[in-house]
mmCIF file of C-alpha atoms in Angstrom:
data_model
loop_
_atom_site.group_PDB
_atom_site.id
_atom_site.type_symbol
_atom_site.label_atom_id
_atom_site.label_comp_id
_atom_site.label_asym_id
_atom_site.label_seq_id
_atom_site.Cartn_x
_atom_site.Cartn_y
_atom_site.Cartn_z
ATOM 1 C CA UNK M 1 9.111 25.975 17.108
ATOM 2 C CA UNK M 2 10.073 25.174 20.688
ATOM 3 C CA UNK M 3 10.344 21.797 22.402
ATOM 4 C CA UNK M 4 6.718 21.417 23.454
ATOM 5 C CA UNK M 5 5.099 17.973 23.470
ATOM 6 C CA UNK M 6 1.452 17.900 22.393
ATOM 7 C CA UNK M 7 -0.437 14.839 23.660
ATOM 8 C CA UNK M 8 -3.847 14.277 22.104
ATOM 9 C CA UNK M 9 -6.304 12.402 24.287
ATOM 10 C CA UNK M 10 -4.538 13.573 27.419
ATOM 11 C CA UNK M 11 -7.429 12.549 29.671
ATOM 12 C CA UNK M 12 -7.310 8.967 28.377
ATOM 13 C CA UNK M 13 -5.578 6.083 30.128
ATOM 14 C CA UNK M 14 -2.376 6.199 28.084
ATOM 15 C CA UNK M 15 -2.458 9.972 27.675
ATOM 16 C CA UNK M 16 -2.637 10.529 31.416
ATOM 17 C CA UNK M 17 0.342 8.237 32.002
ATOM 18 C CA UNK M 18 2.305 9.948 29.234
ATOM 19 C CA UNK M 19 1.734 13.289 30.934
ATOM 20 C CA UNK M 20 3.011 11.912 34.229
ATOM 21 C CA UNK M 21 6.165 10.528 32.617
ATOM 22 C CA UNK M 22 6.757 13.686 30.572
ATOM 23 C CA UNK M 23 6.448 15.801 33.715
ATOM 24 C CA UNK M 24 9.030 13.610 35.442
ATOM 25 C CA UNK M 25 11.409 14.293 32.553
ATOM 26 C CA UNK M 26 10.792 18.021 32.754
ATOM 27 C CA UNK M 27 9.228 18.194 29.294
ATOM 28 C CA UNK M 28 6.857 21.075 28.497
ATOM 29 C CA UNK M 29 3.425 19.597 27.805
ATOM 30 C CA UNK M 30 0.254 20.687 26.079
ATOM 31 C CA UNK M 31 -2.669 18.239 25.968
ATOM 32 C CA UNK M 32 -6.086 17.954 24.371
ATOM 33 C CA UNK M 33 -9.372 16.520 25.566
ATOM 34 C CA UNK M 34 -12.797 15.975 24.069
ATOM 35 C CA UNK M 35 -15.572 14.657 26.312
ATOM 36 C CA UNK M 36 -13.725 14.157 29.601
ATOM 37 C CA UNK M 37 -12.867 17.364 31.457
ATOM 38 C CA UNK M 38 -9.203 17.435 32.533
ATOM 39 C CA UNK M 39 -8.146 17.978 36.153
ATOM 40 C CA UNK M 40 -6.966 21.445 37.226
ATOM 41 C CA UNK M 41 -3.281 21.945 36.458
ATOM 42 C CA UNK M 42 -0.773 24.739 36.835
ATOM 43 C CA UNK M 43 1.905 23.300 34.527
ATOM 44 C CA UNK M 44 -0.154 21.924 31.609
ATOM 45 C CA UNK M 45 -2.178 23.874 29.088
ATOM 46 C CA UNK M 46 -5.315 21.990 28.076
ATOM 47 C CA UNK M 47 -7.218 22.523 24.830
ATOM 48 C CA UNK M 48 -10.582 21.079 23.824
ATOM 49 C CA UNK M 49 -10.324 19.418 20.418
ATOM 50 C CA UNK M 50 -12.807 17.678 18.144
ATOM 51 C CA UNK M 51 -10.865 15.483 15.725
ATOM 52 C CA UNK M 52 -13.815 15.476 13.333
ATOM 53 C CA UNK M 53 -13.071 19.143 12.539
ATOM 54 C CA UNK M 54 -9.950 19.430 10.328
ATOM 55 C CA UNK M 55 -9.971 23.224 10.595
ATOM 56 C CA UNK M 56 -9.914 23.071 14.388
ATOM 57 C CA UNK M 57 -7.105 20.496 14.344
ATOM 58 C CA UNK M 58 -4.993 22.604 11.997
ATOM 59 C CA UNK M 59 -5.677 25.798 13.960
ATOM 60 C CA UNK M 60 -4.664 24.256 17.280
ATOM 61 C CA UNK M 61 -1.458 22.667 15.995
ATOM 62 C CA UNK M 62 -0.485 25.837 14.166
ATOM 63 C CA UNK M 63 -1.088 27.883 17.326
ATOM 64 C CA UNK M 64 0.787 25.540 19.689
ATOM 65 C CA UNK M 65 3.684 24.825 17.282
ATOM 66 C CA UNK M 66 4.696 21.624 19.101
ATOM 67 C CA UNK M 67 8.018 19.953 18.380
ATOM 68 C CA UNK M 68 6.403 16.544 18.998
ATOM 69 C CA UNK M 69 2.834 15.260 18.773
ATOM 70 C CA UNK M 70 1.916 11.936 20.372
ATOM 71 C CA UNK M 71 -1.494 11.086 19.006
ATOM 72 C CA UNK M 72 -3.298 8.799 21.467
ATOM 73 C CA UNK M 73 -6.867 10.059 21.032
ATOM 74 C CA UNK M 74 -9.365 7.607 19.527
ATOM 75 C CA UNK M 75 -12.887 6.290 19.746
ATOM 76 C CA UNK M 76 -13.419 2.530 19.856
ATOM 77 C CA UNK M 77 -17.113 2.371 19.057
ATOM 78 C CA UNK M 78 -19.750 4.357 17.215
ATOM 79 C CA UNK M 79 -20.886 7.076 16.926
ATOM 80 C CA UNK M 80 -18.289 8.636 14.615
ATOM 81 C CA UNK M 81 -15.774 5.810 15.032
ATOM 82 C CA UNK M 82 -14.239 6.259 11.587
ATOM 83 C CA UNK M 83 -14.492 10.046 11.645
ATOM 84 C CA UNK M 84 -12.553 10.300 14.915
ATOM 85 C CA UNK M 85 -10.233 7.292 14.954
ATOM 86 C CA UNK M 86 -9.582 7.045 11.224
ATOM 87 C CA UNK M 87 -10.052 10.380 9.480
ATOM 88 C CA UNK M 88 -9.155 12.354 12.617
ATOM 89 C CA UNK M 89 -5.687 10.812 12.621
ATOM 90 C CA UNK M 90 -5.264 12.036 9.063
ATOM 91 C CA UNK M 91 -6.122 15.591 10.102
ATOM 92 C CA UNK M 92 -3.504 15.455 12.851
ATOM 93 C CA UNK M 93 -0.872 14.022 10.502
ATOM 94 C CA UNK M 94 -1.502 16.652 7.830
ATOM 95 C CA UNK M 95 -1.258 19.518 10.325
ATOM 96 C CA UNK M 96 1.850 18.023 11.960
ATOM 97 C CA UNK M 97 3.595 17.708 8.594
ATOM 98 C CA UNK M 98 2.676 21.269 7.698
ATOM 99 C CA UNK M 99 4.601 22.700 10.655
ATOM 100 C CA UNK M 100 7.358 20.052 10.629
ATOM 101 C CA UNK M 101 6.425 18.449 13.965
ATOM 102 C CA UNK M 102 7.596 14.975 14.928
ATOM 103 C CA UNK M 103 4.544 12.659 14.984
ATOM 104 C CA UNK M 104 4.073 9.482 17.008
ATOM 105 C CA UNK M 105 0.801 7.837 16.026
ATOM 106 C CA UNK M 106 -0.782 5.114 18.164
ATOM 107 C CA UNK M 107 -2.150 2.147 16.239
ATOM 108 C CA UNK M 108 -3.348 -1.277 17.385
ATOM 109 C CA UNK M 109 -2.849 -5.029 17.067
ATOM 110 C CA UNK M 110 -6.481 -5.432 15.953
ATOM 111 C CA UNK M 111 -5.655 -4.125 12.468
ATOM 112 C CA UNK M 112 -4.990 -7.795 11.601
ATOM 113 C CA UNK M 113 -7.410 -10.617 10.845
ATOM 114 C CA UNK M 114 -5.741 -12.830 13.468
ATOM 115 C CA UNK M 115 -5.174 -15.803 11.183
ATOM 116 C CA UNK M 116 -1.360 -15.752 11.051
ATOM 117 C CA UNK M 117 0.382 -18.740 12.612
ATOM 118 C CA UNK M 118 3.069 -16.658 14.332
ATOM 119 C CA UNK M 119 3.516 -13.155 15.689
ATOM 120 C CA UNK M 120 2.939 -10.185 13.397
ATOM 121 C CA UNK M 121 5.969 -8.129 12.382
ATOM 122 C CA UNK M 122 6.164 -4.525 11.244
ATOM 123 C CA UNK M 123 6.144 -5.744 7.629
ATOM 124 C CA UNK M 124 2.731 -7.423 7.898
ATOM 125 C CA UNK M 125 0.000 -5.402 6.157
ATOM 126 C CA UNK M 126 -3.282 -4.630 7.917
ATOM 127 C CA UNK M 127 -6.274 -6.825 7.163
ATOM 128 C CA UNK M 128 -8.915 -5.823 9.748
ATOM 129 C CA UNK M 129 -12.158 -7.680 10.383
ATOM 130 C CA UNK M 130 -13.742 -5.322 12.944
ATOM 131 C CA UNK M 131 -14.997 -1.750 12.637
ATOM 132 C CA UNK M 132 -12.395 -0.529 15.117
ATOM 133 C CA UNK M 133 -9.653 -2.404 13.257
ATOM 134 C CA UNK M 134 -10.780 -0.837 9.986
ATOM 135 C CA UNK M 135 -10.683 2.640 11.535
ATOM 136 C CA UNK M 136 -7.171 2.066 12.890
ATOM 137 C CA UNK M 137 -6.010 0.700 9.527
ATOM 138 C CA UNK M 138 -7.445 3.767 7.797
ATOM 139 C CA UNK M 139 -5.587 5.953 10.297
ATOM 140 C CA UNK M 140 -2.291 4.223 9.451
ATOM 141 C CA UNK M 141 -2.934 4.766 5.743
ATOM 142 C CA UNK M 142 -3.624 8.470 6.218
ATOM 143 C CA UNK M 143 -0.657 9.025 8.535
ATOM 144 C CA UNK M 144 1.694 7.375 6.057
ATOM 145 C CA UNK M 145 0.249 9.496 3.247
ATOM 146 C CA UNK M 146 0.345 12.872 4.998
ATOM 147 C CA UNK M 147 3.426 12.435 7.202
ATOM 148 C CA UNK M 148 5.890 9.862 5.773
ATOM 149 C CA UNK M 149 8.406 10.583 8.555
ATOM 150 C CA UNK M 150 5.942 9.690 11.343
ATOM 151 C CA UNK M 151 6.413 6.729 13.674
ATOM 152 C CA UNK M 152 3.384 4.421 13.736
ATOM 153 C CA UNK M 153 3.181 2.396 16.947
ATOM 154 C CA UNK M 154 1.233 -0.845 16.963
ATOM 155 C CA UNK M 155 0.498 -1.906 20.514
ATOM 156 C CA UNK M 156 -1.666 -4.367 22.412
ATOM 157 C CA UNK M 157 -3.794 -4.484 25.573
ATOM 158 C CA UNK M 158 -2.609 -1.617 27.771
ATOM 159 C CA UNK M 159 -2.875 -2.349 31.474
ATOM 160 C CA UNK M 160 -1.956 -0.750 34.769
ATOM 161 C CA UNK M 161 -2.973 -0.682 38.416
ATOM 162 C CA UNK M 162 -3.001 2.951 39.573
ATOM 163 C CA UNK M 163 -5.662 3.441 38.391
ATOM 164 C CA UNK M 164 -6.848 0.084 37.111
ATOM 165 C CA UNK M 165 -7.410 -0.084 33.359
ATOM 166 C CA UNK M 166 -10.799 -1.109 31.989
ATOM 167 C CA UNK M 167 -9.617 -4.451 30.521
ATOM 168 C CA UNK M 168 -8.234 -5.573 33.871
ATOM 169 C CA UNK M 169 -11.288 -4.240 35.699
ATOM 170 C CA UNK M 170 -13.507 -6.368 33.454
ATOM 171 C CA UNK M 171 -11.469 -9.551 34.076
ATOM 172 C CA UNK M 172 -11.442 -8.953 37.822
ATOM 173 C CA UNK M 173 -15.204 -8.405 37.834
ATOM 174 C CA UNK M 174 -15.524 -11.848 36.232
ATOM 175 C CA UNK M 175 -13.171 -13.310 38.873
ATOM 176 C CA UNK M 176 -15.312 -11.792 41.637
ATOM 177 C CA UNK M 177 -18.471 -13.256 40.156
ATOM 178 C CA UNK M 178 -19.861 -9.808 39.308
ATOM 179 C CA UNK M 179 -19.964 -10.651 35.595
ATOM 180 C CA UNK M 180 -20.627 -13.937 33.821
ATOM 181 C CA UNK M 181 -18.737 -13.505 30.561
ATOM 182 C CA UNK M 182 -16.178 -16.083 29.436
ATOM 183 C CA UNK M 183 -12.622 -15.258 28.366
ATOM 184 C CA UNK M 184 -11.263 -16.712 25.158
ATOM 185 C CA UNK M 185 -8.637 -19.459 25.053
ATOM 186 C CA UNK M 186 -7.704 -18.647 21.459
ATOM 187 C CA UNK M 187 -7.553 -14.837 21.449
ATOM 188 C CA UNK M 188 -3.866 -14.011 21.806
ATOM 189 C CA UNK M 189 -2.550 -10.608 22.865
ATOM 190 C CA UNK M 190 0.684 -9.142 24.254
ATOM 191 C CA UNK M 191 -0.432 -7.066 27.283
ATOM 192 C CA UNK M 192 1.823 -4.060 27.807
ATOM 193 C CA UNK M 193 2.315 -2.252 31.118
ATOM 194 C CA UNK M 194 1.235 1.351 30.626
ATOM 195 C CA UNK M 195 4.355 2.771 32.297
ATOM 196 C CA UNK M 196 6.635 0.696 30.050
ATOM 197 C CA UNK M 197 4.731 1.907 26.995
ATOM 198 C CA UNK M 198 4.755 5.564 28.056
ATOM 199 C CA UNK M 199 8.510 5.518 28.671
ATOM 200 C CA UNK M 200 9.123 3.846 25.303
ATOM 201 C CA UNK M 201 6.937 6.392 23.505
ATOM 202 C CA UNK M 202 8.800 9.355 24.978
ATOM 203 C CA UNK M 203 12.116 7.767 24.007
ATOM 204 C CA UNK M 204 10.765 7.067 20.519
ATOM 205 C CA UNK M 205 9.582 10.661 20.204
ATOM 206 C CA UNK M 206 13.122 11.864 20.823
ATOM 207 C CA UNK M 207 14.575 9.540 18.177
ATOM 208 C CA UNK M 208 14.492 9.766 14.386
ATOM 209 C CA UNK M 209 12.739 6.410 13.872
ATOM 210 C CA UNK M 210 10.148 6.488 11.092
ATOM 211 C CA UNK M 211 7.589 3.933 9.952
ATOM 212 C CA UNK M 212 5.853 1.127 11.832
ATOM 213 C CA UNK M 213 7.185 -0.253 15.109
ATOM 214 C CA UNK M 214 5.608 -2.787 17.470
ATOM 215 C CA UNK M 215 5.656 -1.721 21.122
ATOM 216 C CA UNK M 216 3.864 -4.391 23.153
ATOM 217 C CA UNK M 217 4.510 -6.696 26.075
ATOM 218 C CA UNK M 218 7.200 -9.373 25.760
ATOM 219 C CA UNK M 219 4.796 -12.212 26.621
ATOM 220 C CA UNK M 220 1.946 -13.555 24.498
ATOM 221 C CA UNK M 221 -1.100 -14.590 26.526
ATOM 222 C CA UNK M 222 -4.629 -15.634 25.718
ATOM 223 C CA UNK M 223 -7.427 -13.559 27.180
ATOM 224 C CA UNK M 224 -8.155 -16.541 29.439
ATOM 225 C CA UNK M 225 -4.548 -16.806 30.666
ATOM 226 C CA UNK M 226 -4.398 -13.042 31.243
ATOM 227 C CA UNK M 227 -7.616 -13.132 33.259
ATOM 228 C CA UNK M 228 -6.308 -15.936 35.470
ATOM 229 C CA UNK M 229 -3.013 -14.091 36.042
ATOM 230 C CA UNK M 230 -4.858 -10.928 37.025
ATOM 231 C CA UNK M 231 -7.096 -12.852 39.416
ATOM 232 C CA UNK M 232 -4.082 -14.431 41.094
ATOM 233 C CA UNK M 233 -2.295 -11.072 41.269
ATOM 234 C CA UNK M 234 -5.284 -9.577 43.104
ATOM 235 C CA UNK M 235 -5.784 -12.447 45.554
ATOM 236 C CA UNK M 236 -8.835 -13.853 43.769
ATOM 237 C CA UNK M 237 -9.584 -17.423 42.721
ATOM 238 C CA UNK M 238 -8.315 -17.932 39.127
ATOM 239 C CA UNK M 239 -10.722 -20.840 38.725
ATOM 240 C CA UNK M 240 -13.578 -18.335 38.685
ATOM 241 C CA UNK M 241 -12.351 -17.407 35.189
ATOM 242 C CA UNK M 242 -14.204 -19.567 32.657
ATOM 243 C CA UNK M 243 -12.762 -20.076 29.179
ATOM 244 C CA UNK M 244 -14.400 -20.287 25.768
ATOM 245 C CA UNK M 245 -13.504 -20.250 22.074
ATOM 246 C CA UNK M 246 -13.863 -17.027 20.104
ATOM 247 C CA UNK M 247 -16.212 -18.794 17.696
ATOM 248 C CA UNK M 248 -18.816 -18.396 20.451
ATOM 249 C CA UNK M 249 -18.641 -14.606 20.061
ATOM 250 C CA UNK M 250 -21.588 -13.116 18.125
ATOM 251 C CA UNK M 251 -19.212 -10.659 16.418
ATOM 252 C CA UNK M 252 -16.030 -11.475 14.464
ATOM 253 C CA UNK M 253 -12.823 -11.141 16.480
ATOM 254 C CA UNK M 254 -9.200 -11.518 15.408
ATOM 255 C CA UNK M 255 -7.812 -14.512 17.270
ATOM 256 C CA UNK M 256 -4.052 -14.157 17.061
ATOM 257 C CA UNK M 257 -2.976 -10.546 17.623
ATOM 258 C CA UNK M 258 0.515 -11.405 18.895
ATOM 259 C CA UNK M 259 3.111 -8.773 17.974
ATOM 260 C CA UNK M 260 6.783 -9.476 17.307
ATOM 261 C CA UNK M 261 8.731 -6.869 19.310
ATOM 262 C CA UNK M 262 12.238 -7.978 18.375
ATOM 263 C CA UNK M 263 12.891 -4.725 16.525
ATOM 264 C CA UNK M 264 11.951 -2.624 19.560
ATOM 265 C CA UNK M 265 14.017 -4.783 21.910
ATOM 266 C CA UNK M 266 16.961 -4.505 19.527
ATOM 267 C CA UNK M 267 16.661 -0.726 19.695
ATOM 268 C CA UNK M 268 16.841 -0.857 23.495
ATOM 269 C CA UNK M 269 13.218 -0.304 24.484
ATOM 270 C CA UNK M 270 12.248 -1.944 27.794
ATOM 271 C CA UNK M 271 9.026 -3.871 27.231
ATOM 272 C CA UNK M 272 8.407 -6.474 29.910
ATOM 273 C CA UNK M 273 6.123 -9.451 29.853
ATOM 274 C CA UNK M 274 3.108 -9.506 32.138
ATOM 275 C CA UNK M 275 4.523 -12.053 34.582
ATOM 276 C CA UNK M 276 7.745 -10.069 34.954
ATOM 277 C CA UNK M 277 5.791 -6.901 35.706
ATOM 278 C CA UNK M 278 3.559 -8.640 38.246
ATOM 279 C CA UNK M 279 6.530 -10.278 39.985
ATOM 280 C CA UNK M 280 8.410 -6.979 40.120
ATOM 281 C CA UNK M 281 5.367 -5.405 41.754
ATOM 282 C CA UNK M 282 5.172 -8.232 44.294
ATOM 283 C CA UNK M 283 1.830 -9.417 42.934
ATOM 284 C CA UNK M 284 3.157 -12.834 41.892
ATOM 285 C CA UNK M 285 5.728 -15.041 43.685
ATOM 286 C CA UNK M 286 9.304 -14.453 42.581
ATOM 287 C CA UNK M 287 11.051 -17.148 40.579
ATOM 288 C CA UNK M 288 13.512 -19.331 42.471
#
């Protein structure tokens, strides 16, 4: 086995950023895609991969023999949500363990019911209330079963500006009056800058950390607060963002998804809060 990094979901938002950071570090990269065709590349080998097919997953990982697998691929909605996001993660974990590859598995803050009074720690067990949360919780269970030495990363809203992520694009469309949805006062998340997350993941991959770790932004914000910050950062009127309570949603949503990142900070990972990122980028006024 060499030192190759295999990134599943390489055409996704996080996967694409991981590839950029890995290139900058001079790491040899192999990446997979499913529905979205990757851009032409001379230094990355791309493989199509259907996570619903355990034989295909095992064949690819056995052929590539990666030293590290960072599993970012997922599906958030049907069809085949559980088969891809849940069971597919198990196929990757089993194949990774078989060849002795280091595995970094991406999980989510929505594996919780959102009823805790404070931030969730690594010791808090999943209790999902959405289909996506259930699929991510199933993925964690399978990864822990097949690959006990894997690192399981729980993260939050991933955002960035080049290109703009879909969560931010939605909030800005509301701020421009192009959409009429309301943003929730009581849905708490820890938005994480995609470049901070990618750098932390590559550092984590080169460590011997095993088990669950929270890698999210250092600041807890409601969806409403985050929308107003984004509007201000893009020169739009924050007052165009209208708030609501999550009880108004027709589908159940976890309210408090705040993640405690004290363990990650103690290990030296740089995970900035949203305001710090926006100020550093010159999108918000600097503090006096």
